[in-house]
CSV table of C-alpha atoms and ligand atoms in Angstrom, one decimal:
chain,number,residue,atom,x,y,z
A,1,MET,CA,14.3,9.8,9.7
A,2,PRO,CA,15.2,12.1,12.6
A,3,PRO,CA,12.5,14.2,14.3
A,4,ALA,CA,11.4,17.1,12.1
A,5,HIS,CA,12.9,19.6,14.4
A,6,PRO,CA,15.8,19.1,16.7
A,7,PHE,CA,14.0,20.6,19.7
A,8,ASP,CA,10.9,18.6,20.0
A,9,ASP,CA,10.1,19.8,23.4
A,10,ASP,CA,10.0,23.5,22.4
A,11,LYS,CA,7.9,23.1,19.2
A,12,LEU,CA,4.2,22.5,18.5
A,13,ARG,CA,4.1,18.9,17.5
A,14,GLU,CA,1.9,17.7,14.7
A,15,GLU,CA,0.1,15.0,15.7
A,16,CYS,CA,-0.5,12.3,13.0
A,17,GLY,CA,-0.1,11.3,9.4
A,18,VAL,CA,-2.5,9.1,7.4
A,19,PHE,CA,-2.0,7.1,4.2
A,20,GLY,CA,-4.1,4.6,2.3
A,21,VAL,CA,-3.9,2.8,-1.1
A,22,VAL,CA,-6.2,0.5,-3.1
A,23,GLY,CA,-5.7,-1.5,-6.3
A,24,VAL,CA,-2.0,-2.1,-6.1
A,25,THR,CA,0.0,-5.3,-5.6
A,26,ASP,CA,1.6,-5.5,-2.1
A,27,ALA,CA,-0.3,-2.5,-0.7
A,28,SER,CA,1.6,-2.7,2.6
A,29,ASN,CA,4.9,-1.7,0.9
A,30,PHE,CA,3.3,1.4,-0.6
A,31,VAL,CA,1.7,2.2,2.8
A,32,ALA,CA,5.1,1.9,4.6
A,33,LEU,CA,6.7,4.2,2.1
A,34,GLY,CA,3.9,6.7,2.4
A,35,LEU,CA,4.2,6.7,6.1
A,36,HIS,CA,7.9,7.1,5.9
A,37,ALA,CA,7.4,10.3,3.9
A,38,LEU,CA,4.9,11.4,6.6
A,39,GLN,CA,7.2,10.6,9.5
A,40,HIS,CA,7.6,14.3,10.4
A,41,ARG,CA,3.9,14.3,11.4
A,42,GLY,CA,4.5,11.7,14.2
A,43,GLN,CA,7.5,9.7,15.3
A,44,GLU,CA,6.3,7.8,18.3
A,45,ALA,CA,4.4,4.9,16.7
A,46,GLY,CA,2.9,3.6,13.5
A,47,GLY,CA,0.5,1.0,12.3
A,48,ILE,CA,-0.6,-0.7,9.1
A,49,VAL,CA,-3.8,-2.6,8.3
A,50,THR,CA,-4.3,-4.5,5.0
A,51,HIS,CA,-6.9,-6.9,3.6
A,52,ASP,CA,-6.3,-10.0,1.6
A,53,PRO,CA,-9.1,-12.3,0.4
A,54,GLU,CA,-7.4,-15.4,1.8
A,55,THR,CA,-6.1,-14.2,5.1
A,56,GLY,CA,-8.7,-11.5,5.8
A,57,PHE,CA,-7.7,-8.3,7.7
A,58,ASN,CA,-4.1,-8.2,8.9
A,59,GLN,CA,-2.7,-5.6,11.2
A,60,GLN,CA,0.6,-4.6,12.8
A,61,ARG,CA,1.3,-1.8,15.2
A,62,ARG,CA,4.7,-0.8,16.5
A,63,MET,CA,6.3,1.8,18.7
A,64,GLY,CA,9.0,3.8,16.9
A,65,LEU,CA,9.9,4.9,13.4
A,66,VAL,CA,8.5,3.4,10.2
A,67,ARG,CA,12.0,2.6,9.0
A,68,ASP,CA,12.7,0.5,12.1
A,69,ASN,CA,9.5,-1.4,12.0
A,70,PHE,CA,8.0,-1.7,8.5
A,71,THR,CA,10.9,-2.5,6.2
A,72,SER,CA,11.8,-6.2,6.8
A,73,ALA,CA,10.5,-8.8,4.3
A,74,SER,CA,9.1,-10.9,7.2
A,75,MET,CA,7.1,-8.0,8.5
A,76,MET,CA,5.7,-7.1,5.1
A,77,ALA,CA,4.8,-10.7,4.5
A,78,GLN,CA,2.4,-10.5,7.4
A,79,LEU,CA,0.6,-7.7,5.7
A,80,PRO,CA,-0.6,-9.1,2.3
A,81,GLY,CA,-3.3,-7.6,0.1
A,82,THR,CA,-4.1,-5.0,-2.5
A,83,ILE,CA,-5.7,-2.5,-0.1
A,84,GLY,CA,-4.2,-1.0,3.0
A,85,ILE,CA,-4.1,2.0,5.3
A,86,GLY,CA,-1.6,3.3,7.8
A,87,HIS,CA,-1.0,5.9,10.5
A,88,VAL,CA,2.0,7.5,12.2
A,89,ARG,CA,1.4,9.3,15.4
A,90,TYR,CA,2.5,11.5,18.1
A,91,SER,CA,0.1,11.4,21.1
A,92,THR,CA,-2.3,14.3,21.0
A,93,ALA,CA,-5.2,12.8,22.7
A,94,GLY,CA,-5.4,9.7,24.8
A,95,SER,CA,-2.3,8.7,26.7
A,96,LYS,CA,0.2,11.6,27.0
A,97,GLY,CA,3.9,11.2,27.1
A,98,GLN,CA,4.8,7.7,26.3
A,99,THR,CA,2.4,6.4,23.7
A,100,ALA,CA,0.7,3.1,24.7
A,101,LEU,CA,0.5,0.4,22.0
A,102,ARG,CA,-3.2,0.2,22.5
A,103,ASP,CA,-3.5,3.8,21.3
A,104,VAL,CA,-1.7,3.2,18.1
A,105,GLN,CA,-3.8,3.3,15.0
A,106,PRO,CA,-5.4,2.3,12.7
A,107,PHE,CA,-8.3,1.1,14.8
A,108,PHE,CA,-10.2,-1.9,13.6
A,109,GLY,CA,-13.9,-2.8,14.2
A,110,GLU,CA,-15.9,-5.9,13.1
A,111,PHE,CA,-19.4,-5.0,12.0
A,112,ALA,CA,-22.3,-7.1,10.8
A,113,MET,CA,-21.5,-6.3,7.2
A,114,GLY,CA,-17.7,-6.9,7.6
A,115,GLY,CA,-14.7,-5.3,9.1
A,116,ALA,CA,-13.4,-1.7,8.8
A,117,ALA,CA,-10.2,0.0,9.8
A,118,ILE,CA,-9.8,3.7,10.4
A,119,ALA,CA,-6.9,6.1,10.8
A,120,HIS,CA,-7.5,9.6,12.0
A,121,ASN,CA,-5.5,12.8,11.8
A,122,GLY,CA,-6.9,15.6,14.0
A,123,ASN,CA,-8.7,15.8,17.3
A,124,ILE,CA,-12.3,15.3,18.3
A,125,THR,CA,-13.2,18.2,20.6
A,126,ASN,CA,-16.3,16.6,22.1
A,127,ALA,CA,-14.6,13.2,22.6
A,128,LEU,CA,-15.0,13.2,26.4
A,129,SER,CA,-18.8,13.6,26.3
A,130,LEU,CA,-19.2,11.2,23.4
A,131,ARG,CA,-17.1,8.6,25.3
A,132,ARG,CA,-19.1,9.1,28.5
A,133,GLU,CA,-22.3,8.6,26.6
A,134,LEU,CA,-21.0,5.5,24.7
A,135,ILE,CA,-19.7,3.9,27.8
A,136,GLU,CA,-23.0,4.5,29.6
A,137,ARG,CA,-24.7,2.6,26.7
A,138,GLY,CA,-22.4,-0.3,26.9
A,139,SER,CA,-19.4,0.4,24.6
A,140,ILE,CA,-16.2,-1.1,25.8
A,141,PHE,CA,-13.2,1.1,24.9
A,142,GLN,CA,-9.9,-0.6,24.2
A,143,SER,CA,-7.8,2.6,24.1
A,144,SER,CA,-7.7,6.1,25.6
A,145,SER,CA,-7.7,7.7,22.1
A,146,ASP,CA,-10.4,10.1,21.0
A,147,SER,CA,-10.4,8.5,17.6
A,148,GLU,CA,-11.8,5.2,19.0
A,149,CYS,CA,-15.2,7.0,19.5
A,150,ILE,CA,-15.7,6.9,15.7
A,151,ILE,CA,-15.5,3.1,15.7
A,152,HIS,CA,-18.1,2.8,18.5
A,153,LEU,CA,-20.4,5.4,16.9
A,154,MET,CA,-20.2,3.3,13.7
A,155,ALA,CA,-21.1,0.2,15.7
A,156,ARG,CA,-24.2,1.8,17.0
A,157,SER,CA,-25.3,3.2,13.6
A,158,MET,CA,-28.1,1.5,11.8
A,159,GLY,CA,-26.6,2.4,8.4
A,160,ARG,CA,-26.6,-0.4,5.8
A,161,THR,CA,-23.1,0.0,4.6
A,162,ILE,CA,-19.8,0.9,6.3
A,163,PRO,CA,-19.5,4.3,4.5
A,164,ASP,CA,-23.1,5.0,5.6
A,165,ARG,CA,-22.2,4.2,9.2
A,166,MET,CA,-19.0,6.3,9.1
A,167,GLU,CA,-21.0,9.2,7.7
A,168,GLU,CA,-23.5,8.9,10.6
A,169,ALA,CA,-20.7,8.6,13.1
A,170,LEU,CA,-18.8,11.6,11.8
A,171,ARG,CA,-22.0,13.8,12.0
A,172,LYS,CA,-21.8,13.4,15.8
A,173,VAL,CA,-18.2,14.3,16.0
A,174,GLU,CA,-16.9,17.9,16.5
A,175,GLY,CA,-13.4,19.1,15.8
A,176,ALA,CA,-10.9,18.3,13.2
A,177,PHE,CA,-10.6,15.1,11.3
A,178,SER,CA,-8.9,13.9,8.1
A,179,ILE,CA,-9.7,10.3,8.0
A,180,VAL,CA,-8.5,7.4,5.9
A,181,ALA,CA,-10.4,4.2,6.3
A,182,MET,CA,-10.9,0.8,4.6
A,183,THR,CA,-13.2,-2.1,4.2
A,184,ARG,CA,-12.4,-5.3,2.4
A,185,THR,CA,-12.8,-3.6,-0.9
A,186,LYS,CA,-13.2,0.2,-0.4
A,187,LEU,CA,-10.7,2.9,0.6
A,188,ILE,CA,-12.5,5.8,2.2
A,189,GLY,CA,-11.3,9.4,2.8
A,190,CYS,CA,-13.1,12.1,4.7
A,191,ARG,CA,-12.3,15.7,5.9
A,192,ASP,CA,-14.3,17.6,8.5
A,193,PRO,CA,-16.5,20.5,7.2
A,194,LEU,CA,-13.8,23.1,8.0
A,195,GLY,CA,-11.0,21.1,6.4
A,196,VAL,CA,-8.7,21.9,9.3
A,197,ARG,CA,-6.2,19.1,8.5
A,198,PRO,CA,-5.0,18.2,5.0
A,199,LEU,CA,-5.9,15.1,2.9
A,200,VAL,CA,-5.0,14.6,-0.8
A,201,LEU,CA,-5.9,12.1,-3.5
A,202,GLY,CA,-3.4,10.4,-5.8
A,203,LYS,CA,-3.5,8.0,-8.8
A,204,ILE,CA,-1.1,5.2,-9.1
A,205,GLY,CA,-1.4,2.9,-12.1
A,206,ASP,CA,-4.9,1.4,-11.9
A,207,GLY,CA,-5.0,2.1,-8.1
A,208,TRP,CA,-5.6,5.1,-5.9
A,209,ALA,CA,-3.9,6.6,-2.9
A,210,LEU,CA,-4.9,9.0,-0.1
A,211,ALA,CA,-2.4,10.8,2.0
A,212,SER,CA,-2.0,13.6,4.5
A,213,GLU,CA,0.5,15.4,2.2
A,214,THR,CA,1.6,15.3,-1.4
A,215,CYS,CA,5.1,14.3,-0.4
A,216,ALA,CA,3.8,10.9,0.4
A,217,LEU,CA,2.3,10.5,-3.1
A,218,ASP,CA,5.7,11.5,-4.6
A,219,ILE,CA,7.6,8.8,-2.8
A,220,ILE,CA,5.4,6.0,-4.3
A,221,GLY,CA,5.4,7.6,-7.7
A,222,SER,CA,1.7,8.5,-7.5
A,223,GLU,CA,0.3,11.4,-9.5
A,224,PHE,CA,-1.3,14.1,-7.4
A,225,VAL,CA,-5.0,14.3,-8.5
A,226,ARG,CA,-6.5,16.9,-6.1
A,227,GLU,CA,-7.2,17.7,-2.4
A,228,ILE,CA,-10.1,16.1,-0.7
A,229,GLU,CA,-12.5,19.1,-0.2
A,230,PRO,CA,-13.5,20.2,3.3
A,231,GLY,CA,-16.6,18.2,4.2
A,232,GLU,CA,-16.1,15.7,1.4
A,233,MET,CA,-16.2,12.0,1.7
A,234,VAL,CA,-14.7,9.8,-1.1
A,235,VAL,CA,-15.3,6.1,-1.4
A,236,ILE,CA,-12.8,4.6,-3.7
A,237,THR,CA,-12.9,1.2,-5.4
A,238,GLN,CA,-11.0,-0.1,-8.3
A,239,ASN,CA,-13.9,1.2,-10.4
A,240,GLY,CA,-13.2,4.8,-9.4
A,241,VAL,CA,-13.9,7.6,-6.9
A,242,ALA,CA,-17.4,8.3,-5.7
A,243,SER,CA,-17.6,11.7,-3.9
A,244,HIS,CA,-20.3,13.3,-1.8
A,245,PHE,CA,-20.7,15.9,0.9
A,246,PRO,CA,-22.5,14.5,3.9
A,247,PHE,CA,-22.2,17.4,6.3
A,248,ARG,CA,-23.8,20.8,6.6
A,249,PRO,CA,-21.5,23.1,4.6
A,250,LYS,CA,-19.3,25.6,6.5
A,251,ARG,CA,-16.7,28.1,5.5
A,252,ALA,CA,-13.4,26.3,5.3
A,253,ARG,CA,-10.8,27.0,7.9
A,254,PHE,CA,-7.6,25.2,7.0
A,255,CYS,CA,-4.8,25.2,9.6
A,256,ILE,CA,-2.5,28.1,8.8
A,257,PHE,CA,0.3,26.5,10.8
A,258,GLU,CA,0.5,23.7,8.2
A,259,HIS,CA,2.0,26.4,5.9
A,260,VAL,CA,4.3,27.7,8.6
A,261,TYR,CA,5.8,24.5,10.0
A,262,PHE,CA,3.9,21.2,10.1
A,263,SER,CA,3.8,20.2,6.4
A,264,ARG,CA,7.0,19.3,4.6
A,265,PRO,CA,8.4,22.0,2.4
A,266,ASP,CA,8.2,19.8,-0.7
A,267,SER,CA,4.4,19.3,-0.3
A,268,ILE,CA,1.7,21.3,-2.1
A,269,LEU,CA,-1.0,22.8,0.0
A,270,GLY,CA,-4.0,24.6,-1.5
A,271,GLY,CA,-2.2,24.6,-4.9
A,272,ARG,CA,0.8,26.4,-3.4
A,273,SER,CA,4.3,25.0,-2.7
A,274,VAL,CA,4.9,25.0,1.0
A,275,TYR,CA,8.5,26.0,0.4
A,276,GLU,CA,7.5,29.0,-1.6
A,277,THR,CA,4.9,30.1,1.0
A,278,ARG,CA,7.6,29.9,3.6
A,279,GLU,CA,10.0,32.0,1.5
A,280,ASN,CA,7.1,34.5,1.1
A,281,ILE,CA,6.7,34.6,4.9
A,282,GLY,CA,10.4,35.5,5.1
A,283,ARG,CA,10.0,38.3,2.6
A,284,GLU,CA,7.0,39.7,4.4
A,285,LEU,CA,8.9,39.5,7.7
A,286,ALA,CA,11.8,41.4,6.1
A,287,LYS,CA,9.4,44.1,5.0
A,288,GLU,CA,7.7,44.3,8.3
A,289,ALA,CA,10.7,44.0,10.6
A,290,PRO,CA,13.9,45.2,8.9
A,291,VAL,CA,17.1,45.4,10.9
A,292,ASP,CA,20.6,46.5,10.0
A,293,ALA,CA,22.8,43.3,10.2
A,294,ASP,CA,25.5,41.3,8.5
A,295,LEU,CA,24.0,37.8,8.2
A,296,VAL,CA,20.7,36.1,8.0
A,297,CYS,CA,20.9,32.6,9.5
A,298,PRO,CA,18.1,30.0,9.8
A,299,VAL,CA,17.5,27.9,12.8
A,300,PRO,CA,17.7,24.6,10.9
A,301,ASP,CA,15.9,23.1,9.3
A,302,SER,CA,12.4,24.5,9.7
A,303,GLY,CA,13.6,28.2,9.6
A,304,THR,CA,15.5,27.8,6.3
A,305,PRO,CA,13.0,28.8,3.6
A,306,ALA,CA,11.9,31.9,5.6
A,307,ALA,CA,15.5,32.9,6.2
A,308,ILE,CA,16.2,32.6,2.5
A,309,GLY,CA,13.1,34.8,1.8
A,310,TYR,CA,14.3,37.3,4.5
A,311,SER,CA,17.7,37.4,2.9
A,312,LEU,CA,16.4,37.9,-0.7
A,313,GLN,CA,14.1,40.7,0.4
A,314,SER,CA,16.5,42.5,2.6
A,315,GLY,CA,19.7,42.0,0.5
A,316,ILE,CA,21.5,40.8,3.7
A,317,PRO,CA,23.6,37.7,2.9
A,318,TYR,CA,22.2,34.3,3.8
A,319,ALA,CA,24.5,32.0,5.7
A,320,MET,CA,24.5,28.7,7.5
A,321,GLY,CA,25.5,30.1,10.9
A,322,ILE,CA,24.1,27.1,12.7
A,323,ILE,CA,24.9,23.5,11.6
A,324,ARG,CA,22.6,20.7,12.5
A,325,ASN,CA,23.9,17.2,13.2
A,326,GLN,CA,21.6,15.0,11.0
A,327,TYR,CA,22.4,11.9,12.9
A,328,VAL,CA,21.3,12.7,16.5
A,329,GLY,CA,18.0,11.1,17.1
A,330,ARG,CA,15.8,11.0,20.1
A,331,THR,CA,17.1,7.6,21.2
A,332,PHE,CA,20.6,9.0,21.7
A,333,ILE,CA,19.5,11.7,24.2
A,334,GLU,CA,17.1,9.6,26.2
A,335,PRO,CA,19.4,7.4,28.3
A,336,THR,CA,20.8,9.8,30.9
A,337,GLU,CA,19.9,13.1,32.4
A,338,SER,CA,23.4,14.5,32.0
A,339,ILE,CA,23.4,13.8,28.2
A,340,ARG,CA,19.9,15.2,27.9
A,341,ASN,CA,21.1,18.4,29.6
A,342,MET,CA,23.6,18.9,26.8
A,343,GLY,CA,20.4,19.4,24.8
A,344,VAL,CA,20.8,21.9,22.0
A,345,ARG,CA,24.6,21.5,21.7
A,346,LEU,CA,24.2,17.8,20.8
A,347,LYS,CA,22.0,18.7,17.9
A,348,LEU,CA,23.2,22.1,16.7
A,349,ASN,CA,26.6,23.7,16.5
A,350,VAL,CA,27.5,27.3,15.7
A,351,ASN,CA,29.7,27.9,12.7
A,352,ARG,CA,32.1,30.0,14.7
A,353,ALA,CA,34.3,31.2,11.9
A,354,LEU,CA,31.2,32.7,10.2
A,355,ILE,CA,29.6,34.2,13.2
A,356,LYS,CA,32.4,35.9,15.1
A,357,GLY,CA,32.1,39.7,15.2
A,358,LYS,CA,28.9,39.6,13.1
A,359,ARG,CA,25.4,41.1,13.7
A,360,VAL,CA,23.2,38.1,13.1
A,361,ILE,CA,19.6,37.8,12.3
A,362,LEU,CA,18.3,34.4,13.3
A,363,VAL,CA,15.1,33.2,11.6
A,364,ASP,CA,13.0,30.6,13.3
A,365,ASP,CA,9.5,29.3,12.5
A,366,SER,CA,7.9,29.9,15.9
A,367,VAL,CA,8.5,30.5,19.6
A,368,VAL,CA,6.6,28.2,21.9
A,369,ARG,CA,8.2,28.0,25.4
A,370,GLY,CA,11.2,30.0,24.4
A,371,THR,CA,13.7,27.6,26.1
A,372,THR,CA,15.4,26.7,22.9
A,373,SER,CA,15.6,30.3,21.6
A,374,ARG,CA,17.5,31.2,24.8
A,375,LYS,CA,20.0,28.4,24.3
A,376,ILE,CA,20.6,29.2,20.7
A,377,LYS,CA,21.1,32.9,21.6
A,378,GLU,CA,23.7,31.8,24.2
A,379,MET,CA,25.5,29.6,21.6
A,380,ILE,CA,25.6,32.5,19.1
A,381,LEU,CA,26.9,35.0,21.6
A,382,ASP,CA,29.5,32.4,22.9
A,383,ALA,CA,30.7,32.2,19.3
A,384,GLY,CA,31.4,35.9,19.4
A,385,ALA,CA,28.4,37.4,17.6
A,386,ALA,CA,28.2,41.2,18.0
A,387,GLU,CA,24.4,41.3,18.0
A,388,VAL,CA,21.5,38.7,17.9
A,389,HIS,CA,18.2,39.6,16.3
A,390,PHE,CA,15.4,37.0,16.3
A,391,ARG,CA,12.8,37.1,13.4
A,392,ILE,CA,10.0,34.7,13.8
A,393,ALA,CA,8.0,33.4,10.8
A,394,SER,CA,4.7,33.1,12.7
A,395,PRO,CA,2.8,35.5,15.0
A,396,PRO,CA,3.2,35.0,18.7
A,397,THR,CA,1.8,31.6,19.7
A,398,ALA,CA,-0.4,32.6,22.6
A,399,TRP,CA,-3.1,30.0,22.6
A,400,PRO,CA,-3.1,26.2,22.6
A,401,CYS,CA,-4.3,24.1,19.7
A,402,PHE,CA,-7.1,21.6,20.2
A,403,TYR,CA,-7.3,20.3,16.7
A,404,GLY,CA,-4.7,17.6,16.6
A,405,VAL,CA,-1.5,19.4,17.6
A,406,ASP,CA,0.3,18.9,20.9
A,407,THR,CA,0.7,22.3,22.6
A,408,PRO,CA,1.7,23.1,26.1
A,409,GLN,CA,-0.9,24.6,28.5
A,410,ARG,CA,-1.5,28.2,27.9
A,411,GLU,CA,0.5,29.4,30.9
A,412,LYS,CA,3.6,27.7,29.4
A,413,LEU,CA,3.4,29.6,26.1
A,414,LEU,CA,5.9,32.5,26.3
A,415,ALA,CA,3.6,34.7,24.2
A,416,ALA,CA,0.7,34.1,26.5
A,417,THR,CA,2.4,35.7,29.4
A,418,MET,CA,4.8,38.3,27.9
A,419,SER,CA,4.7,41.2,25.5
A,420,GLU,CA,7.2,41.3,22.7
A,421,GLU,CA,9.5,43.6,24.7
A,422,GLU,CA,9.3,41.3,27.7
A,423,MET,CA,10.2,38.4,25.5
A,424,ARG,CA,13.2,40.4,24.1
A,425,ASP,CA,14.4,41.0,27.7
A,426,HIS,CA,13.7,37.4,28.8
A,427,LEU,CA,15.6,35.9,25.8
A,428,GLY,CA,18.4,38.4,26.2
A,429,VAL,CA,18.5,39.4,22.5
A,430,ASP,CA,19.0,42.7,20.8
A,431,SER,CA,15.6,42.5,19.2
A,432,ILE,CA,12.8,40.0,18.5
A,433,LYS,CA,10.0,40.5,15.9
A,434,PHE,CA,7.2,38.2,14.8
A,435,ILE,CA,5.4,38.4,11.5
A,436,SER,CA,2.0,40.0,11.9
A,437,ILE,CA,-1.1,38.0,11.4
A,438,ASP,CA,-1.9,40.1,8.3
A,439,GLY,CA,1.6,39.5,7.0
A,440,LEU,CA,1.2,35.8,7.4
A,441,TYR,CA,-2.1,35.9,5.5
A,442,ARG,CA,-0.5,37.9,2.7
A,443,ALA,CA,2.3,35.3,2.5
A,444,VAL,CA,-0.2,32.4,2.1
A,445,GLY,CA,-1.9,34.3,-0.7
A,446,GLU,CA,-4.6,36.5,1.0
A,447,ALA,CA,-3.6,39.8,-0.6
A,448,GLY,CA,-5.8,41.8,1.8
A,449,GLY,CA,-4.5,40.2,4.9
A,450,ARG,CA,-6.8,38.6,7.5
A,451,ASP,CA,-10.5,39.4,7.2
A,452,PRO,CA,-11.5,39.6,10.9
A,453,LYS,CA,-15.1,38.9,10.1
A,454,ALA,CA,-14.5,35.8,8.0
A,455,PRO,CA,-10.9,34.6,8.4
A,456,ALA,CA,-9.9,32.2,5.6
A,457,TYR,CA,-7.9,30.0,7.9
A,458,CYS,CA,-7.8,28.5,11.4
A,459,ASP,CA,-5.4,30.7,13.3
A,460,ALA,CA,-6.6,30.1,16.8
A,461,CYS,CA,-3.2,29.5,18.3
A,462,PHE,CA,-2.3,33.1,17.4
A,463,THR,CA,-5.7,34.8,17.8
A,464,GLY,CA,-7.5,32.7,20.4
A,465,GLU,CA,-10.5,32.6,18.0
A,466,TYR,CA,-11.5,29.0,17.8
A,467,PRO,CA,-13.5,28.0,14.8
A,468,VAL,CA,-14.9,25.0,16.7
A,469,ALA,CA,-15.5,25.5,20.4
A,470,PRO,CA,-13.2,23.2,22.3
A,471,SER,CA,-16.0,21.9,24.5
A,472,ASP,CA,-14.1,19.1,26.3
A,473,MET,CA,-11.4,21.6,27.3
A,474,ILE,CA,-13.8,24.2,28.4
A,475,GLU,CA,-15.5,21.6,30.6
A,476,GLN,CA,-12.1,20.9,32.1
A,477,GLY,CA,-11.5,24.5,32.9
A,478,PHE,CA,-9.9,26.1,29.8
A,479,LYS,CA,-10.7,29.8,29.7
A,480,ALA,CA,-11.6,30.9,26.1
A,481,LYS,CA,-10.7,34.4,24.9
A,482,THR,CA,-12.9,37.1,26.3
A,483,ALA,CA,-14.1,40.2,24.4
A,484,ALA,CA,-11.6,42.3,26.3
A,485,GLU,CA,-8.6,40.2,25.3
B,1,LIG,S1,-5.0,26.3,16.4
B,1,LIG,FE1,-3.1,26.7,15.2
B,1,LIG,S2,-2.1,24.8,15.0
B,1,LIG,FE2,-4.2,24.3,15.6
B,1,LIG,S3,-5.3,24.0,13.7
B,1,LIG,FE3,-5.6,26.2,14.3
B,1,LIG,S4,-3.9,27.2,13.2
B,1,LIG,FE4,-3.4,25.0,13.2
């Protein structure tokens, strides 16, 4: 599968996908399929751990895509068992840039009562201080990943069972976590008390599955049962699902950007189709920011549902003004600088016959650095467009995310340093408008918009209001929003 968006360097990048299954023959095949469906959440590396009564725990980690690593019969033969978990990642914490194999999950730990493997989606915001403390007390870290702290905290716990130890470890952790873990016989799922990142439960035959998104249940033919609740831990055996809530309850703050961009459009989030939500965002955008034009074109593929919504609401025809080459992957553009410089043109081409002489509305999901928006604008004008209007399906991204999404430093975010008018000037377009934060909340089902006293979602990358203080980053000099901002 190609990267989820053709301009990976100018998008916020989700982070990780997790998947687990218990009670099925050849669990590793199911895990590989589930991870393949979650590949949009991380393309740099992946890993699978299984357990088989004869061979014990088996693990394989590889750099690259699931389809290139976890499809051969010989590889899958090394991962026997009826229980397994897996992880796909893009590096968010730990080593930046090129992922190191030692940072690839799932992580595995051997405890007095047996082994356990753990796969984490999210980011621990107090990992630095936890790590310092653990190292001082003798823990020897194998990776630079924040997630490894959980294994060491479990090792230090006096809990009698692995779920008990995990519970105790997670009570010390701050930030965002959706976790899938396993012992020899148990599949464990857990979400942080705010439920920032998604996690869903599925039923497959006599077995069960846990996944970051419902699209990963669909691919294995698993029935979607429900979402794991914020703050909930489930321990699943072949006898069924035991649920409890080990953390102090908090008001849920699910990541609103999952609705905008991260999750796949065919997934269901909070009982709502992601595709429909994105279409709603486009409709809201058309109401808030109308413009007289001839065509509504998406920046493919992530802008497509919002562009359809904009077109339906405005009555302006929808058209594929930009065509994406489905077969250009990251590997093709890596070898030389000159090829890399061709950048956007390698991946996208303008449908000239359609664009020439037209006033075009381009709908994209977000603007991060703005480098891609500029290039696309140039391509559209080169093709003879009369006017270019950007409509963006999220509010200006002005703050970094510290909850498991790779974001540039604040200074690199276009919206952190420029007003809307300055952005219009900088990008050289006829107009640019972003959906308002209230409009976005309405589109995700909050009819009254955003309640500033009790927002229903995490929206920190738009508002700078972090539901969990990013303590590691503050320690490293990050300046949180002041009352005057
Ligand atoms: S800061 Fe933005 S991307 Fe990060 S969890 Fe919150 S809404 Fe999602």
